[in-house]
Short mmCIF file of N, CA and C in Angstrom, two decimals:
data_model
loop_
_atom_site.label_atom_id
_atom_site.label_comp_id
_atom_site.label_asym_id
_atom_site.label_seq_id
_atom_site.Cartn_x
_atom_site.Cartn_y
_atom_site.Cartn_z
N MET A 189 68.73 95.86 153.83
CA MET A 189 70.12 96.24 154.01
C MET A 189 70.79 96.54 152.67
N MET A 190 70.49 95.73 151.65
CA MET A 190 71.08 95.94 150.33
C MET A 190 70.67 97.29 149.76
N HIS A 191 69.42 97.71 150.02
CA HIS A 191 68.95 99.00 149.53
C HIS A 191 69.73 100.14 150.17
N VAL A 192 70.03 100.01 151.44
CA VAL A 192 70.79 101.04 152.15
C VAL A 192 72.19 101.15 151.57
N LEU A 193 72.84 100.01 151.32
CA LEU A 193 74.18 100.02 150.74
C LEU A 193 74.17 100.62 149.34
N PHE A 194 73.16 100.28 148.55
CA PHE A 194 73.03 100.83 147.20
C PHE A 194 72.88 102.35 147.25
N VAL A 195 72.01 102.83 148.10
CA VAL A 195 71.78 104.27 148.24
C VAL A 195 73.06 104.97 148.70
N LEU A 196 73.77 104.38 149.66
CA LEU A 196 75.03 104.97 150.12
C LEU A 196 76.05 105.02 148.99
N GLY A 197 76.10 103.97 148.18
CA GLY A 197 77.02 103.94 147.04
C GLY A 197 76.68 105.02 146.02
N VAL A 198 75.41 105.20 145.73
CA VAL A 198 74.97 106.24 144.79
C VAL A 198 75.32 107.62 145.34
N LEU A 199 75.06 107.85 146.63
CA LEU A 199 75.37 109.15 147.23
C LEU A 199 76.87 109.42 147.23
N GLN A 200 77.67 108.39 147.50
CA GLN A 200 79.12 108.56 147.50
C GLN A 200 79.61 108.88 146.09
N THR A 201 79.09 108.18 145.08
CA THR A 201 79.47 108.44 143.70
C THR A 201 79.08 109.86 143.31
N ALA A 202 77.90 110.31 143.68
CA ALA A 202 77.45 111.66 143.37
C ALA A 202 78.34 112.69 144.03
N ALA A 203 78.76 112.43 145.25
CA ALA A 203 79.63 113.38 145.96
C ALA A 203 80.99 113.48 145.28
N VAL A 204 81.50 112.37 144.76
CA VAL A 204 82.79 112.39 144.07
C VAL A 204 82.70 113.24 142.82
N HIS A 205 81.57 113.21 142.14
CA HIS A 205 81.41 113.92 140.87
C HIS A 205 80.67 115.25 141.00
N ALA A 206 80.54 115.77 142.20
CA ALA A 206 79.83 117.03 142.42
C ALA A 206 80.74 118.20 142.08
N ASP A 207 80.15 119.26 141.52
CA ASP A 207 80.89 120.49 141.24
C ASP A 207 81.45 121.05 142.54
N PHE A 208 82.60 121.72 142.44
CA PHE A 208 83.18 122.36 143.62
C PHE A 208 84.07 123.51 143.21
N SER A 209 84.49 124.30 144.17
CA SER A 209 85.42 125.41 143.95
C SER A 209 86.65 125.18 144.80
N GLY A 210 87.79 125.70 144.33
CA GLY A 210 89.02 125.57 145.08
C GLY A 210 90.13 126.37 144.43
N GLU A 211 91.23 126.51 145.16
CA GLU A 211 92.39 127.25 144.67
C GLU A 211 93.26 126.35 143.81
N VAL A 212 93.73 126.89 142.67
CA VAL A 212 94.65 126.16 141.82
C VAL A 212 96.02 126.21 142.48
N VAL A 213 96.55 125.03 142.83
CA VAL A 213 97.83 124.94 143.54
C VAL A 213 98.93 124.34 142.68
N GLY A 214 98.60 123.90 141.47
CA GLY A 214 99.61 123.35 140.59
C GLY A 214 99.16 123.33 139.15
N VAL A 215 100.12 123.48 138.24
CA VAL A 215 99.88 123.32 136.81
C VAL A 215 100.91 122.32 136.32
N LEU A 216 100.46 121.14 135.96
CA LEU A 216 101.35 120.06 135.56
C LEU A 216 101.63 120.08 134.07
N GLU A 217 100.61 120.39 133.29
CA GLU A 217 100.71 120.52 131.84
C GLU A 217 99.64 121.52 131.42
N GLY A 218 99.58 121.80 130.14
CA GLY A 218 98.60 122.76 129.66
C GLY A 218 97.16 122.36 129.91
N ASP A 219 96.91 121.07 129.99
CA ASP A 219 95.54 120.60 130.19
C ASP A 219 95.35 119.82 131.49
N LEU A 220 96.32 119.96 132.41
CA LEU A 220 96.25 119.22 133.67
C LEU A 220 96.70 120.12 134.82
N ILE A 221 95.77 120.38 135.75
CA ILE A 221 96.06 121.25 136.89
C ILE A 221 95.74 120.52 138.19
N GLU A 222 96.15 121.12 139.30
CA GLU A 222 95.78 120.61 140.61
C GLU A 222 95.02 121.70 141.36
N VAL A 223 93.90 121.31 141.93
CA VAL A 223 93.04 122.23 142.67
C VAL A 223 92.86 121.69 144.09
N ARG A 224 93.00 122.57 145.06
CA ARG A 224 92.81 122.16 146.46
C ARG A 224 91.33 121.85 146.69
N HIS A 225 91.11 120.62 147.17
CA HIS A 225 89.75 120.14 147.43
C HIS A 225 89.81 119.24 148.65
N ARG A 226 89.05 119.59 149.68
CA ARG A 226 89.06 118.82 150.93
C ARG A 226 90.48 118.67 151.48
N GLN A 227 91.21 119.76 151.49
CA GLN A 227 92.56 119.85 152.06
C GLN A 227 93.61 119.05 151.29
N GLN A 228 93.29 118.62 150.07
CA GLN A 228 94.26 117.89 149.24
C GLN A 228 94.25 118.45 147.83
N ALA A 229 95.38 118.25 147.12
CA ALA A 229 95.45 118.65 145.71
C ALA A 229 94.81 117.56 144.87
N GLU A 230 93.78 117.93 144.13
CA GLU A 230 93.09 116.99 143.24
C GLU A 230 93.46 117.31 141.80
N ARG A 231 93.86 116.29 141.05
CA ARG A 231 94.23 116.48 139.64
C ARG A 231 92.99 116.65 138.80
N ILE A 232 93.03 117.71 137.97
CA ILE A 232 91.89 118.06 137.13
C ILE A 232 92.35 118.09 135.67
N ARG A 233 91.68 117.31 134.83
CA ARG A 233 91.94 117.31 133.39
C ARG A 233 90.94 118.26 132.78
N LEU A 234 91.44 119.29 132.07
CA LEU A 234 90.56 120.28 131.47
C LEU A 234 89.71 119.62 130.39
N ASN A 235 88.42 119.85 130.45
CA ASN A 235 87.46 119.22 129.56
C ASN A 235 87.56 119.74 128.13
N GLY A 236 87.52 118.80 127.18
CA GLY A 236 87.33 119.15 125.78
C GLY A 236 88.55 119.62 125.02
N ILE A 237 89.73 119.60 125.65
CA ILE A 237 90.93 120.09 124.97
C ILE A 237 92.09 119.10 125.13
N ASP A 238 93.07 119.25 124.26
CA ASP A 238 94.32 118.49 124.38
C ASP A 238 95.45 119.45 124.02
N CYS A 239 96.32 119.71 124.98
CA CYS A 239 97.45 120.63 124.79
C CYS A 239 98.68 119.87 124.34
N PRO A 240 99.62 120.55 123.68
CA PRO A 240 100.88 119.90 123.32
C PRO A 240 101.56 119.31 124.55
N GLU A 241 102.22 118.18 124.33
CA GLU A 241 102.91 117.46 125.39
C GLU A 241 104.22 118.13 125.76
N LYS A 242 104.77 117.75 126.93
CA LYS A 242 106.13 118.17 127.30
C LYS A 242 107.06 117.65 126.21
N GLY A 243 107.99 118.49 125.79
CA GLY A 243 108.92 118.08 124.75
C GLY A 243 108.38 118.29 123.34
N GLN A 244 107.16 118.69 123.22
CA GLN A 244 106.54 118.96 121.93
C GLN A 244 106.52 120.47 121.72
N PRO A 245 106.70 120.95 120.47
CA PRO A 245 106.59 122.39 120.25
C PRO A 245 105.30 122.95 120.85
N PHE A 246 105.39 124.08 121.51
CA PHE A 246 104.29 124.80 122.15
C PHE A 246 103.82 124.18 123.47
N GLY A 247 104.42 123.07 123.90
CA GLY A 247 104.05 122.46 125.17
C GLY A 247 104.35 123.38 126.34
N THR A 248 105.55 123.98 126.34
CA THR A 248 105.92 124.90 127.42
C THR A 248 105.07 126.16 127.37
N GLY A 249 104.82 126.67 126.17
CA GLY A 249 103.99 127.86 126.02
C GLY A 249 102.58 127.64 126.53
N ALA A 250 102.01 126.46 126.23
CA ALA A 250 100.66 126.14 126.71
C ALA A 250 100.64 126.09 128.24
N LYS A 251 101.66 125.46 128.83
CA LYS A 251 101.71 125.39 130.29
C LYS A 251 101.85 126.78 130.90
N GLN A 252 102.67 127.62 130.32
CA GLN A 252 102.84 128.99 130.82
C GLN A 252 101.54 129.79 130.70
N ALA A 253 100.80 129.57 129.61
CA ALA A 253 99.52 130.27 129.43
C ALA A 253 98.54 129.86 130.53
N VAL A 254 98.53 128.58 130.89
CA VAL A 254 97.63 128.10 131.94
C VAL A 254 98.06 128.66 133.29
N ILE A 255 99.36 128.69 133.55
CA ILE A 255 99.85 129.27 134.80
C ILE A 255 99.37 130.71 134.93
N ALA A 256 99.51 131.48 133.85
CA ALA A 256 99.10 132.89 133.88
C ALA A 256 97.59 133.03 134.10
N LEU A 257 96.82 132.11 133.56
CA LEU A 257 95.36 132.19 133.69
C LEU A 257 94.84 131.77 135.06
N VAL A 258 95.41 130.68 135.63
CA VAL A 258 94.74 130.07 136.78
C VAL A 258 95.54 129.96 138.07
N PHE A 259 96.86 129.96 138.01
CA PHE A 259 97.62 129.62 139.22
C PHE A 259 97.33 130.58 140.37
N GLY A 260 97.02 130.00 141.54
CA GLY A 260 96.74 130.78 142.73
C GLY A 260 95.33 131.35 142.80
N LYS A 261 94.54 131.12 141.76
CA LYS A 261 93.17 131.65 141.74
C LYS A 261 92.18 130.61 142.23
N LYS A 262 91.07 131.11 142.78
CA LYS A 262 89.98 130.22 143.15
C LYS A 262 89.13 130.02 141.91
N VAL A 263 88.95 128.77 141.53
CA VAL A 263 88.18 128.43 140.33
C VAL A 263 86.98 127.57 140.73
N THR A 264 86.01 127.55 139.83
CA THR A 264 84.85 126.68 140.00
C THR A 264 84.96 125.57 138.97
N LEU A 265 84.71 124.35 139.41
CA LEU A 265 84.82 123.19 138.53
C LEU A 265 83.43 122.62 138.24
N LYS A 266 83.12 122.49 136.97
CA LYS A 266 81.89 121.83 136.51
C LYS A 266 82.31 120.43 136.07
N ILE A 267 82.04 119.45 136.90
CA ILE A 267 82.56 118.10 136.74
C ILE A 267 81.82 117.33 135.64
N HIS A 268 82.62 116.61 134.82
CA HIS A 268 82.08 115.75 133.77
C HIS A 268 82.31 114.27 134.06
N GLY A 269 83.14 113.95 135.05
CA GLY A 269 83.42 112.55 135.37
C GLY A 269 84.91 112.35 135.58
N LEU A 270 85.35 111.11 135.37
CA LEU A 270 86.75 110.75 135.54
C LEU A 270 87.32 110.22 134.23
N ASP A 271 88.61 110.47 133.99
CA ASP A 271 89.25 109.89 132.81
C ASP A 271 89.77 108.49 133.15
N LYS A 272 90.41 107.84 132.19
CA LYS A 272 90.86 106.46 132.40
C LYS A 272 91.97 106.35 133.43
N TYR A 273 92.57 107.49 133.82
CA TYR A 273 93.61 107.50 134.86
C TYR A 273 93.04 107.89 136.23
N GLY A 274 91.73 108.08 136.31
CA GLY A 274 91.09 108.42 137.58
C GLY A 274 91.12 109.90 137.91
N ARG A 275 91.53 110.73 136.95
CA ARG A 275 91.56 112.18 137.18
C ARG A 275 90.18 112.76 136.88
N THR A 276 89.83 113.79 137.63
CA THR A 276 88.55 114.48 137.42
C THR A 276 88.61 115.28 136.12
N ILE A 277 87.60 115.13 135.28
CA ILE A 277 87.48 115.92 134.05
C ILE A 277 86.49 117.03 134.35
N ALA A 278 86.89 118.28 134.06
CA ALA A 278 86.01 119.39 134.42
C ALA A 278 86.19 120.60 133.51
N ASP A 279 85.12 121.37 133.40
CA ASP A 279 85.23 122.73 132.88
C ASP A 279 85.72 123.54 134.06
N VAL A 280 86.79 124.30 133.84
CA VAL A 280 87.37 125.13 134.89
C VAL A 280 86.97 126.57 134.59
N ILE A 281 86.28 127.19 135.56
CA ILE A 281 85.73 128.52 135.36
C ILE A 281 86.43 129.50 136.31
N LEU A 282 86.96 130.58 135.73
CA LEU A 282 87.63 131.62 136.52
C LEU A 282 86.59 132.47 137.25
N PRO A 283 87.03 133.23 138.28
CA PRO A 283 86.08 134.04 139.07
C PRO A 283 85.20 134.98 138.22
N GLU A 284 85.75 135.51 137.13
CA GLU A 284 84.95 136.44 136.32
C GLU A 284 84.12 135.72 135.26
N GLY A 285 84.16 134.37 135.25
CA GLY A 285 83.30 133.59 134.36
C GLY A 285 83.97 133.00 133.14
N THR A 286 85.26 133.24 132.95
CA THR A 286 85.97 132.70 131.79
C THR A 286 86.13 131.19 131.91
N ASN A 287 85.76 130.48 130.84
CA ASN A 287 85.98 129.04 130.75
C ASN A 287 87.41 128.85 130.24
N VAL A 288 88.27 128.22 131.05
CA VAL A 288 89.69 128.10 130.74
C VAL A 288 89.93 127.31 129.45
N SER A 289 89.23 126.21 129.25
CA SER A 289 89.40 125.42 128.02
C SER A 289 89.11 126.27 126.79
N ARG A 290 88.02 127.01 126.83
CA ARG A 290 87.66 127.86 125.69
C ARG A 290 88.70 128.94 125.45
N GLN A 291 89.22 129.53 126.53
CA GLN A 291 90.23 130.58 126.39
C GLN A 291 91.51 130.02 125.76
N LEU A 292 91.92 128.83 126.16
CA LEU A 292 93.13 128.22 125.61
C LEU A 292 92.98 127.89 124.13
N VAL A 293 91.81 127.40 123.75
CA VAL A 293 91.56 127.13 122.33
C VAL A 293 91.53 128.44 121.55
N LYS A 294 90.87 129.43 122.08
CA LYS A 294 90.78 130.74 121.43
C LYS A 294 92.15 131.35 121.20
N ASP A 295 93.05 131.18 122.18
CA ASP A 295 94.40 131.75 122.08
C ASP A 295 95.36 130.87 121.30
N GLY A 296 94.89 129.71 120.85
CA GLY A 296 95.71 128.84 120.02
C GLY A 296 96.72 127.99 120.77
N TRP A 297 96.47 127.72 122.04
CA TRP A 297 97.41 126.92 122.83
C TRP A 297 97.10 125.44 122.83
N CYS A 298 95.96 125.04 122.26
CA CYS A 298 95.60 123.63 122.30
C CYS A 298 94.60 123.32 121.19
N TRP A 299 94.33 122.05 121.07
CA TRP A 299 93.35 121.54 120.13
C TRP A 299 92.03 121.29 120.84
N TRP A 300 90.96 121.46 120.09
CA TRP A 300 89.65 120.97 120.53
C TRP A 300 89.77 119.45 120.44
N TYR A 301 89.48 118.73 121.52
CA TYR A 301 89.64 117.28 121.58
C TYR A 301 88.35 116.63 121.11
N ARG A 302 88.22 116.49 119.79
CA ARG A 302 87.00 116.00 119.17
C ARG A 302 86.58 114.62 119.71
N LYS A 303 87.57 113.80 120.03
CA LYS A 303 87.28 112.44 120.50
C LYS A 303 86.45 112.45 121.78
N TYR A 304 86.70 113.42 122.67
CA TYR A 304 86.03 113.45 123.97
C TYR A 304 85.00 114.57 124.10
N ALA A 305 84.96 115.48 123.16
CA ALA A 305 83.95 116.55 123.17
C ALA A 305 83.45 116.76 121.74
N PRO A 306 82.90 115.69 121.13
CA PRO A 306 82.58 115.75 119.70
C PRO A 306 81.49 116.74 119.30
N HIS A 307 80.65 117.13 120.24
CA HIS A 307 79.53 118.01 119.89
C HIS A 307 79.69 119.42 120.45
N ASP A 308 80.92 119.77 120.82
CA ASP A 308 81.14 121.10 121.40
C ASP A 308 81.39 122.11 120.27
N SER A 309 80.31 122.71 119.80
CA SER A 309 80.39 123.64 118.67
C SER A 309 81.14 124.92 119.03
N ILE A 310 81.16 125.28 120.31
CA ILE A 310 81.90 126.49 120.72
C ILE A 310 83.40 126.25 120.58
N LEU A 311 83.89 125.11 121.08
CA LEU A 311 85.32 124.80 120.92
C LEU A 311 85.68 124.65 119.44
N GLU A 312 84.78 124.07 118.67
CA GLU A 312 85.01 123.91 117.23
C GLU A 312 85.21 125.28 116.56
N THR A 313 84.31 126.21 116.86
CA THR A 313 84.40 127.56 116.28
C THR A 313 85.65 128.28 116.74
N LEU A 314 85.95 128.21 118.03
CA LEU A 314 87.14 128.89 118.56
C LEU A 314 88.42 128.34 117.94
N GLU A 315 88.49 127.02 117.74
CA GLU A 315 89.67 126.44 117.11
C GLU A 315 89.82 126.92 115.67
N ARG A 316 88.72 126.92 114.93
CA ARG A 316 88.75 127.37 113.53
C ARG A 316 89.22 128.82 113.44
N GLU A 317 88.70 129.67 114.35
CA GLU A 317 89.10 131.09 114.34
C GLU A 317 90.58 131.26 114.71
N ALA A 318 91.07 130.51 115.69
CA ALA A 318 92.48 130.59 116.08
C ALA A 318 93.37 130.10 114.94
N LYS A 319 92.94 129.04 114.29
CA LYS A 319 93.71 128.48 113.16
C LYS A 319 93.78 129.49 112.02
N ASN A 320 92.65 130.09 111.68
CA ASN A 320 92.62 131.08 110.59
C ASN A 320 93.48 132.31 110.91
N ALA A 321 93.53 132.68 112.19
CA ALA A 321 94.32 133.85 112.62
C ALA A 321 95.79 133.48 112.92
N LYS A 322 96.12 132.17 112.79
CA LYS A 322 97.48 131.68 113.07
C LYS A 322 97.94 132.05 114.49
N MET A 323 97.01 131.87 115.43
CA MET A 323 97.30 132.13 116.85
C MET A 323 98.06 130.95 117.45
N GLY A 324 99.00 131.24 118.34
CA GLY A 324 99.70 130.20 119.09
C GLY A 324 100.28 129.12 118.22
N LEU A 325 99.93 127.86 118.51
CA LEU A 325 100.50 126.74 117.77
C LEU A 325 100.10 126.73 116.31
N TRP A 326 99.06 127.46 115.95
CA TRP A 326 98.61 127.51 114.56
C TRP A 326 99.54 128.37 113.70
N ALA A 327 100.52 129.05 114.32
CA ALA A 327 101.54 129.77 113.55
C ALA A 327 102.49 128.77 112.89
N ASP A 328 102.56 127.57 113.43
CA ASP A 328 103.38 126.50 112.86
C ASP A 328 102.71 126.03 111.57
N ALA A 329 103.50 125.77 110.54
CA ALA A 329 102.94 125.34 109.25
C ALA A 329 102.23 123.99 109.35
N ALA A 330 102.70 123.11 110.20
CA ALA A 330 102.09 121.78 110.33
C ALA A 330 102.17 121.29 111.77
N PRO A 331 101.39 121.89 112.67
CA PRO A 331 101.44 121.44 114.07
C PRO A 331 100.98 119.99 114.20
N ILE A 332 101.64 119.26 115.07
CA ILE A 332 101.30 117.85 115.28
C ILE A 332 100.38 117.75 116.50
N PRO A 333 99.18 117.22 116.31
CA PRO A 333 98.27 117.07 117.45
C PRO A 333 98.90 116.17 118.52
N PRO A 334 98.65 116.45 119.78
CA PRO A 334 99.27 115.67 120.85
C PRO A 334 98.93 114.19 120.80
N TRP A 335 97.73 113.82 120.34
CA TRP A 335 97.37 112.41 120.26
C TRP A 335 98.26 111.69 119.24
N ASP A 336 98.64 112.37 118.13
CA ASP A 336 99.56 111.77 117.17
C ASP A 336 100.98 111.76 117.74
N PHE A 337 101.37 112.81 118.44
CA PHE A 337 102.70 112.88 119.08
C PHE A 337 102.86 111.70 120.05
N ARG A 338 101.84 111.44 120.86
CA ARG A 338 101.90 110.33 121.83
C ARG A 338 101.99 108.98 121.10
N ARG A 339 101.19 108.81 120.06
CA ARG A 339 101.21 107.56 119.29
C ARG A 339 102.57 107.36 118.64
N ASN A 340 103.14 108.40 118.06
CA ASN A 340 104.45 108.30 117.42
C ASN A 340 105.51 107.92 118.45
N ARG A 341 105.42 108.48 119.65
CA ARG A 341 106.37 108.19 120.72
C ARG A 341 106.28 106.72 121.13
N ARG A 342 105.08 106.15 121.02
CA ARG A 342 104.88 104.73 121.37
C ARG A 342 105.16 103.82 120.17
N GLY A 343 105.51 104.41 119.02
CA GLY A 343 105.79 103.61 117.84
C GLY A 343 104.57 103.15 117.07
N GLN A 344 103.43 103.83 117.29
CA GLN A 344 102.20 103.49 116.59
C GLN A 344 101.96 104.48 115.46
N ALA A 345 101.16 104.08 114.49
CA ALA A 345 100.83 104.96 113.38
C ALA A 345 99.90 106.08 113.86
N PRO A 346 100.05 107.28 113.29
CA PRO A 346 99.14 108.38 113.65
C PRO A 346 97.69 108.04 113.32
N GLU A 347 96.75 108.65 114.03
CA GLU A 347 95.33 108.38 113.83
C GLU A 347 94.85 108.71 112.42
N TRP A 348 95.48 109.65 111.75
CA TRP A 348 94.99 110.06 110.44
C TRP A 348 95.29 109.03 109.37
N ILE A 349 96.14 108.05 109.67
CA ILE A 349 96.42 106.99 108.71
C ILE A 349 95.36 105.91 108.89
N GLU A 350 94.64 105.63 107.83
CA GLU A 350 93.59 104.62 107.88
C GLU A 350 94.23 103.26 107.68
N MET A 351 94.37 102.50 108.74
CA MET A 351 95.06 101.22 108.68
C MET A 351 94.23 100.15 107.96
N ASP A 352 92.92 100.31 107.91
CA ASP A 352 92.09 99.29 107.30
C ASP A 352 91.71 99.63 105.86
N SER A 353 92.30 100.69 105.30
CA SER A 353 91.97 101.04 103.92
C SER A 353 92.68 100.09 102.96
N ALA A 354 92.11 99.94 101.81
CA ALA A 354 92.68 99.04 100.81
C ALA A 354 94.01 99.57 100.30
N PRO A 355 94.97 98.67 100.02
CA PRO A 355 96.26 99.15 99.52
C PRO A 355 96.10 99.80 98.16
N VAL A 356 96.95 100.76 97.89
CA VAL A 356 96.92 101.46 96.60
C VAL A 356 97.83 100.70 95.66
N GLU A 357 97.30 100.38 94.49
CA GLU A 357 98.09 99.65 93.50
C GLU A 357 98.76 100.66 92.59
N VAL A 358 100.07 100.49 92.40
CA VAL A 358 100.84 101.40 91.56
C VAL A 358 101.05 100.74 90.21
N MET A 359 100.68 101.42 89.17
CA MET A 359 100.82 100.89 87.80
C MET A 359 102.19 101.29 87.27
N PRO A 360 102.92 100.34 86.60
CA PRO A 360 104.24 100.69 86.05
C PRO A 360 104.14 101.59 84.85
#
C-alpha cells in the first residue's frame, strides 16, 4: 500500500510540474503573468529574469512590454518548478518560438537574474548587449536592480555591500 501511495505522489508531483500551453489572461508585473490552465488562471514567474518593481523606474514600461508580447496569446510553458511563493517558474514561449524572458532582457526591460539562473549564458550575453546599447532601463545612468530596490524598501542593505568585510581604517 505504501508503494502505491508513493507512486501516486510522484505522479501527482510530475503532473504539477509538467509543461503545458494556455492563453495569457493577465500580466501582473513584468516578470509575473497569469495563464489559463485547467480552467483557472495560474500565476507564472518568468524564468531567469527580474523586472523593475511597481513604483520603480521602468516598472510600468516593463509591464507594458510584457502585455504587448503575450497578453491574449496562447503560450507554451517549459516548467522549472515552483518559487518560494508557490508560483510556477517557467520559460514562456510564444507561438512563433520567441522566449519571452530572452526578449525582455534583449530589449532592456529587465535584469538577468543571476541568483536563480547563474549558468544562463544566453541571458548573460543579451543583458550585456542591451546594456552596451543603452536599451530600455540601461538608458538610466545607474539603474537599481529590483532585488536591491526590494531590500532598500525593507530597510536592508543592498546585496552589493559586503557586510562581512573588514572595516576600512582611515588614517588622519
